[in-house]
mmCIF file of C-alpha atoms and ligand atoms in Angstrom:
data_model
loop_
_atom_site.group_PDB
_atom_site.id
_atom_site.type_symbol
_atom_site.label_atom_id
_atom_site.label_comp_id
_atom_site.label_asym_id
_atom_site.label_seq_id
_atom_site.Cartn_x
_atom_site.Cartn_y
_atom_site.Cartn_z
ATOM 1 C CA MET A 1127 0.000 0.000 0.000
ATOM 2 C CA SER A 1128 1.468 3.425 -0.922
ATOM 3 C CA GLU A 1129 2.488 5.434 2.148
ATOM 4 C CA HIS A 1130 0.261 8.416 3.004
ATOM 5 C CA ARG A 1131 1.299 11.660 1.367
ATOM 6 C CA THR A 1132 -0.150 15.122 1.754
ATOM 7 C CA THR A 1133 -0.606 17.176 -1.386
ATOM 8 C CA LEU A 1134 -0.449 20.981 -1.205
ATOM 9 C CA THR A 1135 -4.172 21.070 -1.921
ATOM 10 C CA GLN A 1136 -4.932 18.859 1.098
ATOM 11 C CA TYR A 1137 -2.420 20.826 3.214
ATOM 12 C CA LEU A 1138 -4.207 24.101 2.411
ATOM 13 C CA LEU A 1139 -7.565 22.598 3.344
ATOM 14 C CA ASP A 1140 -6.092 21.329 6.638
ATOM 15 C CA GLN A 1141 -4.542 24.758 7.359
ATOM 16 C CA GLN A 1142 -7.826 26.463 6.506
ATOM 17 C CA GLN A 1143 -9.640 24.210 8.975
ATOM 18 C CA LYS A 1144 -6.966 24.575 11.680
ATOM 19 C CA HIS A 1145 -6.350 28.337 11.453
ATOM 20 C CA GLY A 1146 -9.337 29.737 9.589
ATOM 21 C CA GLY A 1147 -11.386 30.185 12.739
ATOM 22 C CA GLY A 1148 -14.392 28.731 10.988
ATOM 23 C CA LYS A 1149 -14.660 31.902 8.891
ATOM 24 C CA ALA A 1150 -12.246 30.880 6.096
ATOM 25 C CA THR A 1151 -13.680 31.662 2.676
ATOM 26 C CA GLY A 1152 -11.113 29.670 0.690
ATOM 27 C CA ASP A 1153 -9.818 32.901 -0.902
ATOM 28 C CA PHE A 1154 -6.326 32.432 0.497
ATOM 29 C CA SER A 1155 -6.158 28.779 -0.556
ATOM 30 C CA GLY A 1156 -7.340 29.796 -4.009
ATOM 31 C CA LEU A 1157 -4.592 32.407 -4.264
ATOM 32 C CA ILE A 1158 -1.864 29.976 -3.185
ATOM 33 C CA ASN A 1159 -3.124 27.460 -5.748
ATOM 34 C CA ALA A 1160 -2.869 30.138 -8.472
ATOM 35 C CA ILE A 1161 0.666 31.105 -7.372
ATOM 36 C CA THR A 1162 1.832 27.485 -7.246
ATOM 37 C CA THR A 1163 0.356 26.809 -10.681
ATOM 38 C CA ALA A 1164 2.526 29.674 -11.977
ATOM 39 C CA ILE A 1165 5.494 28.126 -10.148
ATOM 40 C CA LYS A 1166 4.883 24.818 -11.936
ATOM 41 C CA VAL A 1167 4.811 26.669 -15.279
ATOM 42 C CA ILE A 1168 8.098 28.428 -14.432
ATOM 43 C CA SER A 1169 9.658 25.163 -13.234
ATOM 44 C CA ASN A 1170 8.814 23.592 -16.578
ATOM 45 C CA GLN A 1171 10.286 26.544 -18.510
ATOM 46 C CA VAL A 1172 13.479 26.587 -16.415
ATOM 47 C CA ASN A 1173 13.795 22.812 -16.746
ATOM 48 C CA LYS A 1174 13.480 22.932 -20.546
ATOM 49 C CA GLY A 1175 15.855 25.922 -20.891
ATOM 50 C CA ALA A 1176 17.590 25.871 -24.279
ATOM 51 C CA LEU A 1177 15.072 23.351 -25.618
ATOM 52 C CA ILE A 1178 12.434 26.111 -25.711
ATOM 53 C CA GLY A 1179 14.815 29.001 -26.427
ATOM 54 C CA ALA A 1180 14.475 30.231 -22.819
ATOM 55 C CA LEU A 1181 18.148 31.024 -22.246
ATOM 56 C CA GLY A 1182 19.944 34.293 -22.859
ATOM 57 C CA ASN A 1183 18.970 37.931 -22.550
ATOM 58 C CA TYR A 1184 15.568 39.359 -23.327
ATOM 59 C CA GLY A 1185 15.142 41.884 -26.083
ATOM 60 C CA GLY A 1186 16.848 40.312 -29.088
ATOM 61 C CA GLY A 1187 19.731 42.465 -30.342
ATOM 62 C CA GLY A 1188 19.533 45.305 -27.827
ATOM 63 C CA ASP A 1189 19.502 43.928 -24.286
ATOM 64 C CA SER A 1190 16.456 45.043 -22.292
ATOM 65 C CA VAL A 1191 17.136 46.531 -18.846
ATOM 66 C CA ASN A 1192 14.669 46.314 -15.954
ATOM 67 C CA VAL A 1193 13.778 48.943 -13.372
ATOM 68 C CA GLN A 1194 16.774 47.770 -11.338
ATOM 69 C CA GLY A 1195 19.071 48.726 -14.211
ATOM 70 C CA GLU A 1196 19.894 45.047 -14.713
ATOM 71 C CA VAL A 1197 19.872 43.203 -18.047
ATOM 72 C CA GLN A 1198 16.679 41.144 -18.232
ATOM 73 C CA LYS A 1199 16.913 37.458 -19.044
ATOM 74 C CA LYS A 1200 14.240 35.891 -21.255
ATOM 75 C CA LEU A 1201 13.217 33.730 -18.290
ATOM 76 C CA ASP A 1202 12.823 36.831 -16.094
ATOM 77 C CA VAL A 1203 10.124 38.061 -18.464
ATOM 78 C CA MET A 1204 8.595 34.609 -19.070
ATOM 79 C CA SER A 1205 8.380 34.012 -15.300
ATOM 80 C CA ASN A 1206 6.843 37.421 -14.688
ATOM 81 C CA ASP A 1207 4.242 36.732 -17.399
ATOM 82 C CA ALA A 1208 3.452 33.299 -15.911
ATOM 83 C CA ILE A 1209 2.620 34.786 -12.509
ATOM 84 C CA ILE A 1210 0.566 37.643 -13.973
ATOM 85 C CA ASN A 1211 -1.367 35.270 -16.248
ATOM 86 C CA GLU A 1212 -2.092 32.663 -13.581
ATOM 87 C CA CYS A 1213 -2.958 35.084 -10.762
ATOM 88 C CA GLN A 1214 -4.698 38.132 -12.267
ATOM 89 C CA GLY A 1215 -7.907 36.212 -12.962
ATOM 90 C CA SER A 1216 -7.939 34.241 -9.693
ATOM 91 C CA GLY A 1217 -10.410 36.685 -8.158
ATOM 92 C CA HIS A 1218 -8.305 36.847 -4.991
ATOM 93 C CA LEU A 1219 -6.056 39.833 -5.798
ATOM 94 C CA ALA A 1220 -6.560 43.597 -5.846
ATOM 95 C CA GLY A 1221 -3.122 44.252 -7.330
ATOM 96 C CA MET A 1222 0.409 42.965 -7.906
ATOM 97 C CA ALA A 1223 3.981 44.299 -7.852
ATOM 98 C CA SER A 1224 7.093 42.664 -9.288
ATOM 99 C CA GLU A 1225 10.837 43.194 -9.453
ATOM 100 C CA GLU A 1226 10.414 43.199 -13.241
ATOM 101 C CA MET A 1227 7.775 45.943 -13.403
ATOM 102 C CA GLU A 1228 8.472 49.583 -12.488
ATOM 103 C CA GLU A 1229 4.890 50.364 -11.481
ATOM 104 C CA ILE A 1230 2.283 48.293 -9.646
ATOM 105 C CA TYR A 1231 0.074 46.049 -11.785
ATOM 106 C CA SER A 1232 -3.659 46.804 -11.558
ATOM 107 C CA ILE A 1233 -6.084 43.953 -12.110
ATOM 108 C CA PRO A 1234 -7.583 44.524 -15.597
ATOM 109 C CA ALA A 1235 -11.124 45.900 -15.746
ATOM 110 C CA GLY A 1236 -13.745 43.197 -15.869
ATOM 111 C CA LEU A 1237 -11.752 40.757 -13.725
ATOM 112 C CA LYS A 1238 -12.954 40.042 -10.165
ATOM 113 C CA ARG A 1239 -10.848 41.648 -7.466
ATOM 114 C CA GLY A 1240 -9.947 40.027 -4.177
ATOM 115 C CA LYS A 1241 -8.649 40.988 -0.762
ATOM 116 C CA TYR A 1242 -4.905 40.388 -1.217
ATOM 117 C CA LEU A 1243 -1.893 42.055 -2.794
ATOM 118 C CA LEU A 1244 0.854 39.905 -4.310
ATOM 119 C CA VAL A 1245 4.475 41.099 -4.413
ATOM 120 C CA PHE A 1246 7.085 38.912 -6.089
ATOM 121 C CA ASP A 1247 10.505 38.391 -7.610
ATOM 122 C CA PRO A 1248 9.571 36.109 -10.496
ATOM 123 C CA LEU A 1249 13.063 34.739 -10.999
ATOM 124 C CA ASP A 1250 15.703 35.299 -8.337
ATOM 125 C CA GLY A 1251 19.294 34.467 -9.210
ATOM 126 C CA SER A 1252 18.648 34.889 -12.933
ATOM 127 C CA SER A 1253 22.326 35.607 -13.627
ATOM 128 C CA ASN A 1254 22.731 31.858 -12.992
ATOM 129 C CA ILE A 1255 20.264 30.675 -15.639
ATOM 130 C CA ASP A 1256 22.685 30.330 -18.567
ATOM 131 C CA VAL A 1257 25.165 28.398 -16.388
ATOM 132 C CA ASN A 1258 22.541 25.964 -15.122
ATOM 133 C CA ILE A 1259 22.686 26.853 -11.434
ATOM 134 C CA SER A 1260 19.563 26.826 -9.229
ATOM 135 C CA VAL A 1261 17.262 29.856 -9.451
ATOM 136 C CA GLY A 1262 13.925 30.552 -7.791
ATOM 137 C CA THR A 1263 10.754 32.563 -7.320
ATOM 138 C CA ILE A 1264 9.944 34.587 -4.185
ATOM 139 C CA PHE A 1265 6.478 35.835 -3.209
ATOM 140 C CA SER A 1266 4.828 37.797 -0.418
ATOM 141 C CA VAL A 1267 1.083 38.115 0.274
ATOM 142 C CA LEU A 1268 -0.258 41.307 1.856
ATOM 143 C CA ARG A 1269 -3.789 42.447 2.688
ATOM 144 C CA ALA A 1270 -5.338 44.921 0.240
ATOM 145 C CA PRO A 1271 -7.061 48.024 1.652
ATOM 146 C CA GLU A 1272 -10.741 47.274 2.180
ATOM 147 C CA GLY A 1273 -13.225 48.815 -0.228
ATOM 148 C CA LYS A 1274 -10.586 50.209 -2.579
ATOM 149 C CA GLU A 1275 -11.175 49.093 -6.196
ATOM 150 C CA ASN A 1276 -7.679 49.995 -7.349
ATOM 151 C CA PRO A 1277 -4.956 50.030 -4.678
ATOM 152 C CA THR A 1278 -2.154 52.538 -5.168
ATOM 153 C CA MET A 1279 1.581 52.015 -4.795
ATOM 154 C CA GLU A 1280 1.373 53.334 -1.234
ATOM 155 C CA ASP A 1281 -0.927 50.424 -0.311
ATOM 156 C CA PHE A 1282 1.939 48.039 -1.054
ATOM 157 C CA LEU A 1283 4.339 49.845 1.285
ATOM 158 C CA GLN A 1284 3.595 47.643 4.302
ATOM 159 C CA PRO A 1285 6.273 46.449 6.760
ATOM 160 C CA GLY A 1286 7.121 42.744 6.647
ATOM 161 C CA THR A 1287 5.259 42.184 9.905
ATOM 162 C CA GLN A 1288 2.022 42.769 7.937
ATOM 163 C CA GLN A 1289 2.572 39.812 5.612
ATOM 164 C CA VAL A 1290 -0.226 37.241 5.481
ATOM 165 C CA ALA A 1291 2.032 34.641 3.905
ATOM 166 C CA ALA A 1292 5.401 34.282 2.171
ATOM 167 C CA GLY A 1293 7.068 31.601 0.111
ATOM 168 C CA PHE A 1294 9.721 30.740 -2.392
ATOM 169 C CA ALA A 1295 10.395 28.067 -4.979
ATOM 170 C CA VAL A 1296 13.835 26.695 -5.795
ATOM 171 C CA TYR A 1297 14.237 25.274 -9.306
ATOM 172 C CA GLY A 1298 17.081 22.903 -8.517
ATOM 173 C CA PRO A 1299 17.637 19.138 -8.794
ATOM 174 C CA SER A 1300 14.139 19.077 -7.266
ATOM 175 C CA THR A 1301 11.623 21.873 -7.558
ATOM 176 C CA MET A 1302 10.904 22.778 -3.930
ATOM 177 C CA LEU A 1303 8.227 25.091 -2.537
ATOM 178 C CA VAL A 1304 8.772 26.547 0.952
ATOM 179 C CA MET A 1305 5.962 28.511 2.577
ATOM 180 C CA THR A 1306 4.752 30.089 5.803
ATOM 181 C CA THR A 1307 1.389 31.528 6.823
ATOM 182 C CA GLY A 1308 2.706 32.478 10.246
ATOM 183 C CA HIS A 1309 2.355 29.008 11.735
ATOM 184 C CA GLY A 1310 5.825 27.605 11.044
ATOM 185 C CA VAL A 1311 7.521 26.700 7.756
ATOM 186 C CA ASP A 1312 6.654 23.741 5.546
ATOM 187 C CA GLY A 1313 8.489 22.415 2.472
ATOM 188 C CA PHE A 1314 7.014 20.660 -0.554
ATOM 189 C CA THR A 1315 8.592 18.728 -3.423
ATOM 190 C CA LEU A 1316 7.088 18.864 -6.925
ATOM 191 C CA ASP A 1317 6.102 15.373 -8.084
ATOM 192 C CA ARG A 1318 6.247 15.883 -11.847
ATOM 193 C CA ASP A 1319 4.521 12.534 -12.472
ATOM 194 C CA ILE A 1320 1.277 13.842 -10.999
ATOM 195 C CA GLY A 1321 1.993 17.619 -11.246
ATOM 196 C CA ALA A 1322 1.441 18.118 -7.516
ATOM 197 C CA PHE A 1323 3.503 19.527 -4.653
ATOM 198 C CA ILE A 1324 3.891 16.916 -1.886
ATOM 199 C CA LEU A 1325 4.581 17.834 1.750
ATOM 200 C CA THR A 1326 8.074 16.376 2.275
ATOM 201 C CA HIS A 1327 9.663 18.816 4.768
ATOM 202 C CA PRO A 1328 7.112 19.663 7.469
ATOM 203 C CA LYS A 1329 8.000 22.132 10.224
ATOM 204 C CA MET A 1330 11.423 23.211 8.879
ATOM 205 C CA SER A 1331 13.687 24.542 11.637
ATOM 206 C CA ILE A 1332 17.053 26.339 11.463
ATOM 207 C CA PRO A 1333 19.776 25.138 13.911
ATOM 208 C CA ALA A 1334 20.653 28.021 16.261
ATOM 209 C CA ASP A 1335 24.402 27.559 15.654
ATOM 210 C CA THR A 1336 26.391 27.089 12.471
ATOM 211 C CA LYS A 1337 29.902 26.916 11.050
ATOM 212 C CA GLU A 1338 28.942 28.006 7.547
ATOM 213 C CA PHE A 1339 28.584 31.543 6.184
ATOM 214 C CA ALA A 1340 27.664 32.915 2.766
ATOM 215 C CA ILE A 1341 28.882 36.269 1.454
ATOM 216 C CA ASN A 1342 30.291 37.608 -1.829
ATOM 217 C CA ALA A 1343 33.911 38.007 -0.695
ATOM 218 C CA SER A 1344 34.814 40.033 -3.820
ATOM 219 C CA ASN A 1345 33.134 42.967 -2.067
ATOM 220 C CA SER A 1346 35.331 42.683 1.062
ATOM 221 C CA ARG A 1347 37.114 46.007 0.500
ATOM 222 C CA PHE A 1348 33.710 47.744 0.667
ATOM 223 C CA TRP A 1349 32.457 46.052 3.858
ATOM 224 C CA GLU A 1350 31.818 48.031 7.015
ATOM 225 C CA PRO A 1351 33.987 47.174 10.081
ATOM 226 C CA PRO A 1352 31.452 44.886 11.885
ATOM 227 C CA VAL A 1353 31.159 42.653 8.799
ATOM 228 C CA LYS A 1354 34.933 42.657 8.278
ATOM 229 C CA ARG A 1355 35.377 41.684 11.933
ATOM 230 C CA TYR A 1356 32.848 38.840 11.720
ATOM 231 C CA VAL A 1357 34.165 37.348 8.466
ATOM 232 C CA ASP A 1358 37.783 37.830 9.563
ATOM 233 C CA GLU A 1359 37.132 35.807 12.726
ATOM 234 C CA CYS A 1360 35.408 33.066 10.707
ATOM 235 C CA LEU A 1361 38.445 32.884 8.389
ATOM 236 C CA GLN A 1362 40.828 32.703 11.363
ATOM 237 C CA GLY A 1363 38.953 29.561 12.394
ATOM 238 C CA LYS A 1364 40.614 27.516 15.153
ATOM 239 C CA THR A 1365 43.517 30.013 15.287
ATOM 240 C CA GLY A 1366 41.218 32.934 16.107
ATOM 241 C CA PRO A 1367 38.700 34.050 18.717
ATOM 242 C CA ARG A 1368 35.969 31.707 17.422
ATOM 243 C CA GLY A 1369 38.123 28.663 18.191
ATOM 244 C CA THR A 1370 36.602 26.627 15.360
ATOM 245 C CA ASP A 1371 36.898 26.396 11.590
ATOM 246 C CA PHE A 1372 34.137 27.722 9.296
ATOM 247 C CA ASN A 1373 33.030 26.824 5.784
ATOM 248 C CA MET A 1374 32.010 29.360 3.120
ATOM 249 C CA ARG A 1375 29.417 29.213 0.335
ATOM 250 C CA TRP A 1376 28.269 31.741 -2.311
ATOM 251 C CA ILE A 1377 25.798 30.537 -4.964
ATOM 252 C CA ALA A 1378 24.637 34.038 -6.074
ATOM 253 C CA SER A 1379 21.084 32.753 -5.779
ATOM 254 C CA MET A 1380 19.523 33.813 -2.489
ATOM 255 C CA VAL A 1381 16.689 31.268 -2.663
ATOM 256 C CA ALA A 1382 19.202 28.413 -2.934
ATOM 257 C CA GLU A 1383 21.218 29.798 -0.002
ATOM 258 C CA THR A 1384 18.001 30.195 2.008
ATOM 259 C CA TYR A 1385 16.981 26.602 1.352
ATOM 260 C CA ARG A 1386 20.414 25.360 2.466
ATOM 261 C CA ILE A 1387 20.179 27.422 5.665
ATOM 262 C CA LEU A 1388 16.678 26.073 6.386
ATOM 263 C CA THR A 1389 18.050 22.556 5.924
ATOM 264 C CA ARG A 1390 21.396 22.656 7.818
ATOM 265 C CA GLY A 1391 21.800 26.146 9.275
ATOM 266 C CA GLY A 1392 24.145 28.927 8.198
ATOM 267 C CA VAL A 1393 24.317 32.673 7.727
ATOM 268 C CA PHE A 1394 23.660 34.657 4.532
ATOM 269 C CA MET A 1395 25.016 38.203 4.259
ATOM 270 C CA TYR A 1396 24.482 40.840 1.614
ATOM 271 C CA PRO A 1397 25.326 43.735 3.947
ATOM 272 C CA ARG A 1398 25.323 47.455 3.421
ATOM 273 C CA ASP A 1399 28.699 48.386 1.941
ATOM 274 C CA THR A 1400 30.510 51.421 0.531
ATOM 275 C CA LYS A 1401 30.541 50.110 -3.070
ATOM 276 C CA ASP A 1402 27.591 52.363 -3.937
ATOM 277 C CA PRO A 1403 26.821 54.608 -0.945
ATOM 278 C CA SER A 1404 23.525 55.606 -2.594
ATOM 279 C CA LYS A 1405 22.283 52.028 -2.121
ATOM 280 C CA PRO A 1406 21.628 50.671 1.415
ATOM 281 C CA GLY A 1407 22.100 47.142 0.030
ATOM 282 C CA ARG A 1408 21.714 45.045 -3.104
ATOM 283 C CA LEU A 1409 18.576 43.089 -2.267
ATOM 284 C CA ARG A 1410 15.063 44.544 -2.389
ATOM 285 C CA LEU A 1411 12.963 44.872 0.724
ATOM 286 C CA LEU A 1412 9.393 44.164 -0.423
ATOM 287 C CA TYR A 1413 9.851 41.068 -2.589
ATOM 288 C CA GLU A 1414 13.131 39.597 -1.323
ATOM 289 C CA GLY A 1415 14.012 40.796 2.179
ATOM 290 C CA ASN A 1416 10.543 40.634 3.725
ATOM 291 C CA PRO A 1417 9.283 37.265 2.418
ATOM 292 C CA ILE A 1418 12.603 35.530 3.115
ATOM 293 C CA SER A 1419 12.744 37.126 6.590
ATOM 294 C CA PHE A 1420 9.218 35.927 7.397
ATOM 295 C CA ILE A 1421 10.233 32.357 6.533
ATOM 296 C CA ILE A 1422 13.574 32.560 8.373
ATOM 297 C CA GLU A 1423 11.950 33.899 11.566
ATOM 298 C CA GLN A 1424 9.136 31.355 11.401
ATOM 299 C CA ALA A 1425 11.804 28.623 11.211
ATOM 300 C CA GLY A 1426 13.493 29.934 14.382
ATOM 301 C CA GLY A 1427 16.193 32.036 12.716
ATOM 302 C CA ARG A 1428 16.778 35.811 12.666
ATOM 303 C CA SER A 1429 16.860 38.338 9.829
ATOM 304 C CA ILE A 1430 18.333 41.828 10.293
ATOM 305 C CA THR A 1431 19.817 44.739 8.363
ATOM 306 C CA GLY A 1432 22.747 44.631 10.789
ATOM 307 C CA THR A 1433 21.091 46.966 13.269
ATOM 308 C CA GLN A 1434 17.340 46.392 12.782
ATOM 309 C CA ARG A 1435 14.842 43.547 12.246
ATOM 310 C CA ILE A 1436 14.153 43.623 8.482
ATOM 311 C CA MET A 1437 10.441 42.964 8.926
ATOM 312 C CA GLU A 1438 10.110 46.151 10.998
ATOM 313 C CA VAL A 1439 11.594 48.453 8.340
ATOM 314 C CA GLU A 1440 8.937 50.929 7.160
ATOM 315 C CA PRO A 1441 9.016 50.751 3.324
ATOM 316 C CA THR A 1442 9.401 54.020 1.407
ATOM 317 C CA GLY A 1443 9.478 52.673 -2.143
ATOM 318 C CA LEU A 1444 8.356 49.671 -4.192
ATOM 319 C CA HIS A 1445 11.916 48.744 -5.224
ATOM 320 C CA GLN A 1446 13.876 50.015 -2.270
ATOM 321 C CA ARG A 1447 16.983 48.068 -1.392
ATOM 322 C CA ILE A 1448 17.970 46.771 2.020
ATOM 323 C CA ALA A 1449 20.979 45.192 3.723
ATOM 324 C CA VAL A 1450 20.263 41.533 4.471
ATOM 325 C CA ILE A 1451 21.847 39.324 7.152
ATOM 326 C CA PHE A 1452 19.898 36.208 8.124
ATOM 327 C CA GLY A 1453 20.160 32.626 9.350
ATOM 328 C CA SER A 1454 21.092 30.755 12.519
ATOM 329 C CA LYS A 1455 19.912 32.774 15.505
ATOM 330 C CA ASN A 1456 23.068 32.728 17.632
ATOM 331 C CA GLU A 1457 25.280 33.724 14.702
ATOM 332 C CA VAL A 1458 23.006 36.589 13.645
ATOM 333 C CA ASP A 1459 22.905 37.720 17.301
ATOM 334 C CA LEU A 1460 26.728 37.906 17.234
ATOM 335 C CA ILE A 1461 26.792 39.912 13.987
ATOM 336 C CA GLU A 1462 24.198 42.290 15.458
ATOM 337 C CA ARG A 1463 26.375 42.706 18.563
ATOM 338 C CA TYR A 1464 29.387 43.559 16.390
ATOM 339 C CA HIS A 1465 27.298 46.273 14.695
ATOM 340 C CA SER A 1466 26.241 47.582 18.100
ATOM 341 C CA ASP A 1467 29.840 47.490 19.397
ATOM 342 C CA HIS A 1468 30.935 49.479 16.355
ATOM 343 C CA ALA A 1469 28.162 52.033 16.765
ATOM 344 C CA GLN A 1470 29.283 52.572 20.372
ATOM 345 C CA GLY A 1471 32.984 52.635 19.471
ATOM 346 C CA LEU A 1472 33.575 49.514 21.555
ATOM 347 C CA ASP A 1473 35.286 47.579 18.758
ATOM 348 C CA ARG A 1474 38.226 49.963 18.486
ATOM 349 C CA GLU A 1475 40.084 48.019 21.175
ATOM 350 C CA PHE A 1476 40.157 44.987 18.880
ATOM 351 C CA LYS A 1477 42.249 46.963 16.424
ATOM 352 C CA SER A 1478 44.847 47.935 18.995
ATOM 353 C CA PRO A 1479 48.276 46.259 18.499
ATOM 354 C CA LEU A 1480 47.938 45.240 22.139
ATOM 355 C CA PHE A 1481 45.481 42.596 21.109
ATOM 356 C CA ASN A 1482 47.598 41.806 18.072
ATOM 357 C CA THR A 1483 44.393 41.322 16.127
ATOM 358 C CA ARG A 1484 45.217 41.625 12.434
ATOM 359 C CA THR A 1485 42.389 41.731 10.005
ATOM 360 C CA LEU A 1486 42.888 39.632 6.917
ATOM 361 C CA PHE A 1487 41.130 42.402 5.001
ATOM 362 C CA SER A 1488 42.867 45.741 4.545
ATOM 363 C CA ALA A 1489 41.740 48.147 7.267
ATOM 364 C CA GLU A 1490 39.596 51.001 6.023
HETATM 365 P P1 AFP B 2298 20.053 38.301 -9.890
HETATM 366 O O1 AFP B 2298 18.624 37.861 -9.817
HETATM 367 O O2 AFP B 2298 20.240 39.595 -10.589
HETATM 368 O O3 AFP B 2298 20.975 37.213 -10.364
HETATM 369 O O4 AFP B 2298 20.491 38.635 -8.375
HETATM 370 C C1 AFP B 2298 20.417 37.585 -7.447
HETATM 371 C C2 AFP B 2298 20.535 38.220 -6.082
HETATM 372 O O5 AFP B 2298 19.527 39.180 -5.923
HETATM 373 C C3 AFP B 2298 20.479 37.173 -4.979
HETATM 374 O O6 AFP B 2298 19.677 36.085 -5.279
HETATM 375 C C4 AFP B 2298 21.925 36.770 -4.825
HETATM 376 O O7 AFP B 2298 22.226 36.311 -3.526
HETATM 377 C C5 AFP B 2298 22.660 38.064 -5.133
HETATM 378 O O8 AFP B 2298 21.805 38.844 -5.963
HETATM 379 C C6 AFP B 2298 23.947 37.792 -5.883
HETATM 380 O O9 AFP B 2298 24.600 39.042 -5.998
HETATM 381 P P2 AFP B 2298 26.067 39.081 -6.648
HETATM 382 O O10 AFP B 2298 25.870 38.743 -8.113
HETATM 383 O O11 AFP B 2298 26.540 40.491 -6.415
HETATM 384 O O12 AFP B 2298 26.896 38.059 -5.932
#
């Protein structure tokens, strides 16, 4: 007899029963089904790649650039279209916003509106597509303002603590869906034979400690002192103040790093740096920082800018960037303390020759 398995559809019905307070209308479940249908479409497109002409840059001869000033990949646009097409007619949304679209997307006239807003990065890590490294989709569900036919951009500017749900897909050796509705984090694997997501990783939890960190070390000369101090100590390993060796990863695909951290712990850092002082970070708050932070916190981890909980940052723009440091709680606590020490001038003593503490990165 085949062992019992829970499909995403059954999971949503169970969650609706458990947490819907008897008043659930099925709207939320309907929205998640629409989003995950789009994710299946994207998974298929990513999986086929060159076979369907999905590789390379969008825009034929002249490369097209998105609102971020980054060259758009064909799959960026195809993934954005998949989400718009699958979700706009679901009847559960009052509007959408995407990394790939400068303005918010209003639900076309004639289509039923719903009570949620959907914010998403249709394809995260897209610089990895042509080299066949895992990429993903990130989404965040917010409440739409009641009684407002067409929400404005300002209605999307909600802090991460207001999220109803958040999730991401990783298009890797398996297509995985990871999601939270505020009651823990659950992981699903796409069974292509039946076209359904199966609950395979219930109640994902991040170990509080880790010996693995992820950061793009080519930016080290731009890092602020607390980050330099933290990474320096990790690199000193057993010979330094941490007294143990660390491992380093950098996949340049945040969803893949996030999934690894959910599975075995770790720390991901894309901190504020001096490379472009006009930008407080590389990653975007509304459709990367907030949804990933919601999942990380729900799995027992922490997610900060260095000095503040990311989910408490008051958004000021649809595409605003944010510094991102998240993962194993005790490690993120330490990084936060190093930022606090620096702000109070307490870390200067560590530079004094007395302590003979040499940084492996050139001092600023
Ligand atoms: P792309 O989607 O433009 O590839 O950016 C991916 C990303 O936002 C995040 O997923 C990675 O962790 C980070 O950028 C990689 O940044 P670097 O290319 O500077 O390492």
